[in-house]
Coordinates of C-alpha atoms in Angstrom, one line a residue:
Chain A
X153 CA 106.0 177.9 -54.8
X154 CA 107.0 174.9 -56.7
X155 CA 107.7 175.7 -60.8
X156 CA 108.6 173.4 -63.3
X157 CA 110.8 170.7 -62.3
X158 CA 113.0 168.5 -65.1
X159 CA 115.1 165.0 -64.5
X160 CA 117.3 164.3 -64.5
X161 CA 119.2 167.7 -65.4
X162 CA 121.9 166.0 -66.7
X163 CA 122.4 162.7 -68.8
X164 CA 125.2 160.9 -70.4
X165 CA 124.0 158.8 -73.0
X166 CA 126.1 156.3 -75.0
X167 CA 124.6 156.7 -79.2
X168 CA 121.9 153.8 -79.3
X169 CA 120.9 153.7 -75.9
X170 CA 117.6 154.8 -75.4
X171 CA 116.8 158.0 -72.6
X172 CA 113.9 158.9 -71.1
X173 CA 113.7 162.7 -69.5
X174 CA 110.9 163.8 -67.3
X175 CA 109.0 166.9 -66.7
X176 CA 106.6 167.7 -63.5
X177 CA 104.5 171.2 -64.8
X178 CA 102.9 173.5 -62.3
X179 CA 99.7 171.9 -60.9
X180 CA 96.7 172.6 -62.9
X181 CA 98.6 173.8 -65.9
X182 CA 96.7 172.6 -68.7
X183 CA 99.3 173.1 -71.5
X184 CA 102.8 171.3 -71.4
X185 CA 105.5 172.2 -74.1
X186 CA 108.7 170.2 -75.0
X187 CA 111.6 172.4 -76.8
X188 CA 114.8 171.5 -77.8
X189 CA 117.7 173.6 -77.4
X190 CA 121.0 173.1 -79.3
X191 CA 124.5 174.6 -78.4
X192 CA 124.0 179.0 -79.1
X193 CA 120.6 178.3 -80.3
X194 CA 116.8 179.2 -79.5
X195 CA 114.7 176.7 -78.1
X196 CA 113.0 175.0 -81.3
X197 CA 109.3 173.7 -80.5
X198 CA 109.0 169.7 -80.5
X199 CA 105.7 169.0 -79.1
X200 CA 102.4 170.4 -76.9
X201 CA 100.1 168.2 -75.1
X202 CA 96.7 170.0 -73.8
X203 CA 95.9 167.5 -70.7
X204 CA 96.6 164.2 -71.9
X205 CA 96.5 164.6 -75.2
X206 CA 99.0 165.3 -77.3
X207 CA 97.6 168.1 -80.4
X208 CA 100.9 169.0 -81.8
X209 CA 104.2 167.0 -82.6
X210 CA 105.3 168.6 -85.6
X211 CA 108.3 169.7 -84.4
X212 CA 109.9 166.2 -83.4
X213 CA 113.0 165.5 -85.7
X214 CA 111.9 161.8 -85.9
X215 CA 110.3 158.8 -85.4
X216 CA 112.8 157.9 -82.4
X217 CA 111.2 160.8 -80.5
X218 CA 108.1 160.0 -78.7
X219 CA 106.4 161.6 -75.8
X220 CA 103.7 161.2 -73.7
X221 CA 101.6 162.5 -70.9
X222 CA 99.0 160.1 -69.7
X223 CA 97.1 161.7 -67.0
X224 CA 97.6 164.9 -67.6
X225 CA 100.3 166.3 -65.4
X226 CA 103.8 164.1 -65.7
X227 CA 105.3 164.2 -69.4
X228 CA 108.3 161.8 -70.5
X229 CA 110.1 162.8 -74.0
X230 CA 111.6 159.4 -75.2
X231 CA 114.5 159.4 -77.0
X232 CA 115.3 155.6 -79.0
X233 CA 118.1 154.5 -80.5
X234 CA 120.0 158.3 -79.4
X235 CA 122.6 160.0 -82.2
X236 CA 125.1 162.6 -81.2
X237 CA 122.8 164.7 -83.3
X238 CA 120.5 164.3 -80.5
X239 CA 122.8 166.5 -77.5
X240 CA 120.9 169.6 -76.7
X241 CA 119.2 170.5 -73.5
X242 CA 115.5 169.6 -73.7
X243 CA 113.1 172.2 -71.8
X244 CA 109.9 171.5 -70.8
X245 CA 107.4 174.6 -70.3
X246 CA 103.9 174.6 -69.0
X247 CA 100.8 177.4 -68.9
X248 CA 97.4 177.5 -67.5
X249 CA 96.0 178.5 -70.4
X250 CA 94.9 175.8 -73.4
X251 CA 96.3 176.2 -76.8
X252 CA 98.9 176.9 -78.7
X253 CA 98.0 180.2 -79.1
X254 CA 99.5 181.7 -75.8
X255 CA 99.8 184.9 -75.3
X256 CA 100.3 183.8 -71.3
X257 CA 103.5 183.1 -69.6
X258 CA 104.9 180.1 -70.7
X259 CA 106.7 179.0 -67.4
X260 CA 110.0 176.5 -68.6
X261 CA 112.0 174.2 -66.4
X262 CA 115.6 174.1 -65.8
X263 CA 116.1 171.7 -68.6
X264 CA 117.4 168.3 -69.2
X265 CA 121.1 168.6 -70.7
X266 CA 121.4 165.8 -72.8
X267 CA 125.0 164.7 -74.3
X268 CA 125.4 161.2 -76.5
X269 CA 128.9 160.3 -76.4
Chain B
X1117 CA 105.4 182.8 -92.7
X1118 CA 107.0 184.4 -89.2
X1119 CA 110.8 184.3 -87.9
X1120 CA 112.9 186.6 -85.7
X1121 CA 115.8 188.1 -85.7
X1122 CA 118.4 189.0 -82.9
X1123 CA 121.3 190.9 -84.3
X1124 CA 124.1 190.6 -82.0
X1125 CA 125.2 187.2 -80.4
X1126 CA 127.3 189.3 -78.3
X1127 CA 126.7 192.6 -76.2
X1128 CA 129.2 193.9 -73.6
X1129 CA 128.3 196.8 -71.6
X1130 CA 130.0 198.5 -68.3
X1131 CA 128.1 198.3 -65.0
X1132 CA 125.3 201.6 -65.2
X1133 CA 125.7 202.4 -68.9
X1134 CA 122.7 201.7 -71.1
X1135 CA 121.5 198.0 -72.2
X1136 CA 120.5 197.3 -76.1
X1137 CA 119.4 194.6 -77.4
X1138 CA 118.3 194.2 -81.0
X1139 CA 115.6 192.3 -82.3
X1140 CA 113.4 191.9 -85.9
X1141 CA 110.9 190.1 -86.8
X1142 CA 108.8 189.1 -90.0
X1143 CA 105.2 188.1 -89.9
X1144 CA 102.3 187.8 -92.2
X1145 CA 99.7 188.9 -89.3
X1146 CA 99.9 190.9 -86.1
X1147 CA 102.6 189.8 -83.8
X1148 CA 102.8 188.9 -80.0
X1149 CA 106.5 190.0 -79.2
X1150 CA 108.1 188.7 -75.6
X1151 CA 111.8 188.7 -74.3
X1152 CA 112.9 186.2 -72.3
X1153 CA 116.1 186.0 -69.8
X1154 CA 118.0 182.7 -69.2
X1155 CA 120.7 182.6 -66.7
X1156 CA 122.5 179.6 -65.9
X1157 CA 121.0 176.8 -65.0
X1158 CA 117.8 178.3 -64.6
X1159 CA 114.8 178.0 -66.7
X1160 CA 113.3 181.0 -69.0
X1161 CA 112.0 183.6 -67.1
X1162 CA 109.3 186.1 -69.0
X1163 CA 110.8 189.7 -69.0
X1164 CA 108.2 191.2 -70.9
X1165 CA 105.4 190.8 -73.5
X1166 CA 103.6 193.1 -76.4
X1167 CA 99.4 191.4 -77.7
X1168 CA 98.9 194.9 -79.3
X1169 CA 98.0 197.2 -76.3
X1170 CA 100.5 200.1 -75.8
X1171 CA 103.7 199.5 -78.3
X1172 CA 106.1 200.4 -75.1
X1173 CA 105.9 197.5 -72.7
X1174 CA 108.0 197.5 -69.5
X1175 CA 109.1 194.5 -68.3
X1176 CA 110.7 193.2 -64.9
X1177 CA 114.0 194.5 -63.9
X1178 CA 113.8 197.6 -65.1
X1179 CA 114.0 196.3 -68.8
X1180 CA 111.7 197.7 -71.6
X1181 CA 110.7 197.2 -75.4
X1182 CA 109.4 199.2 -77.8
X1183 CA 107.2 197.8 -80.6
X1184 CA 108.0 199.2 -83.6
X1185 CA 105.7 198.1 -86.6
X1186 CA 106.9 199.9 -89.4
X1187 CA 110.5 199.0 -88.5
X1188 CA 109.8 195.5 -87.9
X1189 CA 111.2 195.9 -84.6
X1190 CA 111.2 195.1 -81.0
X1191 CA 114.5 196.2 -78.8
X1192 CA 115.3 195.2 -75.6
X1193 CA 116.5 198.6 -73.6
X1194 CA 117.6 199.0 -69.4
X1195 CA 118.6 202.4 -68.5
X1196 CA 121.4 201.3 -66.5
X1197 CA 122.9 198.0 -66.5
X1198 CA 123.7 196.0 -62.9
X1199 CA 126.3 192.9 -62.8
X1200 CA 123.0 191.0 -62.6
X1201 CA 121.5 191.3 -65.9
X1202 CA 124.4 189.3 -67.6
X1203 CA 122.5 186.7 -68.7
X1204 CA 121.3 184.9 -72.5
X1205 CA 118.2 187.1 -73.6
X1206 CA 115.7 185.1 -76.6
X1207 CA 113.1 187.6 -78.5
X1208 CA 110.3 185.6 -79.2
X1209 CA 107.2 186.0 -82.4
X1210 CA 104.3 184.7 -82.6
X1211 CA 100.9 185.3 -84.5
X1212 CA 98.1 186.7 -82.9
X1213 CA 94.7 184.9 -84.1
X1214 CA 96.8 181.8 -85.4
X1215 CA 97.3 178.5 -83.5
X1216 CA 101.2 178.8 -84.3
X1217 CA 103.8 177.6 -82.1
X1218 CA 106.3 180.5 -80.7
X1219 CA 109.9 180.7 -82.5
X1220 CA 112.6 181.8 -80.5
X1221 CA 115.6 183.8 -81.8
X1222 CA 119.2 182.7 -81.6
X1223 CA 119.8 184.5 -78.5
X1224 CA 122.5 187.0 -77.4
X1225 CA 124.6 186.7 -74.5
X1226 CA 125.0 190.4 -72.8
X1227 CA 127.8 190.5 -70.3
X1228 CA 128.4 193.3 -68.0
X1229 CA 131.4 194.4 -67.3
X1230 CA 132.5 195.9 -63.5

């Protein structure tokens, strides 16, 4: 069955050039997650949509990070005005359970690997 | 406040001996506890999960963890390890009865060797 798919995998961005990376859940999954991943790190939370709406962004490192998820499946992270501080791979995880509070499987993509030259 | 803990960034094992892999955590409520396995370009796959039910879990894969609360612990073990378990492994915390995000640990890398 179809999982998590993430596009592009990889992108080359030049620093000020804005990216845009994509995530398609599971169908149905109510909950979407975006983590970013640095170089030998854990995956550090950025944001969690329930449907459309977005209830958490605490964890995005600035105002050039945006994201988005309009009708409830597709999610775009945004990425303005990109700094080499920005290179990391960029997961994207859904569940079919609401909340941030999961105790279910959180099912991730393959990731985004994003490197600004 | 919670965080985790892995201890090693680096395990080496041969083929069919015995897998380790160390984890701590620190948390002001009851924990949820997983492990998850990364291989290369591959998203994070779930091995195995503790919500306060039996403090041994078994996992996928023949992998295992033991909950261990007065320790502050959560191990990773496998019996016997196969070529195909060399992989990144994450421990993972999070609070039970809280709306708090997961944290992830820093990972170690076990590589088995033939």
């Amino acid at each position: 069955g179809a999982g998590v798919s993430q596009s592009p995998r990889y992108k080359v961005a030049k620093r000020g050039q804005d990216v845009a990376l994509r995530c398609d859940p599971i169908s149905g999954h109510v909950s979407l997650f975006w983590y970013q991943q640095a170089l030998g790190q854990g995956p550090e939370f950025l944001t969690y949509f329930q449907n459309e709406a977005q209830l958490d962004k605490s964890g995005l490192p600035s105002d050039r990070f945006f994201a988005e998820r309009p009708e409830g499946s597709v999610s775009t992270l945004k990425i303005q005005r990109t700094q080499k501080e920005d290179s990391a791979v960029y997961l994207c995880a859904s569940s079919f359970v609401p909340g941030l509070a999961v105790t279910y499987e959180q099912y991730f993509g393959p990731g985004t690997r994003l490197t600004v030259t | 406040a919670q965080s985790v803990t892995q201890l090693d960034s680096h395990v080496s094992v041969s083929e069919g001996t015995p897998v380790l892999l160390r984890c701590n955590y620190s948390s002001s409520y009851s924990p949820s506890l997983f492990w998850y396995v990364q291989h290369p370009n591959k998203g994070l796959q779930l091995l195995l999960k503790y919500t306060s039910a039996a403090t041994l879990v078994k996992g996928i894969n023949g992998f295992e963890a033991e909950f261990k609360k007065s320790e502050t612990s959560f191990h990773l073990t496998k019996p016997s390890a196969h070529m195909s378990d060399a992989a990144e492994y994450f421990c993972v915390v999070r609070h039970r009865n809280r709306d708090d995000k997961i944290i992830f640990g820093k990972g170690t890398r076990l590589h088995i060797l033939p």
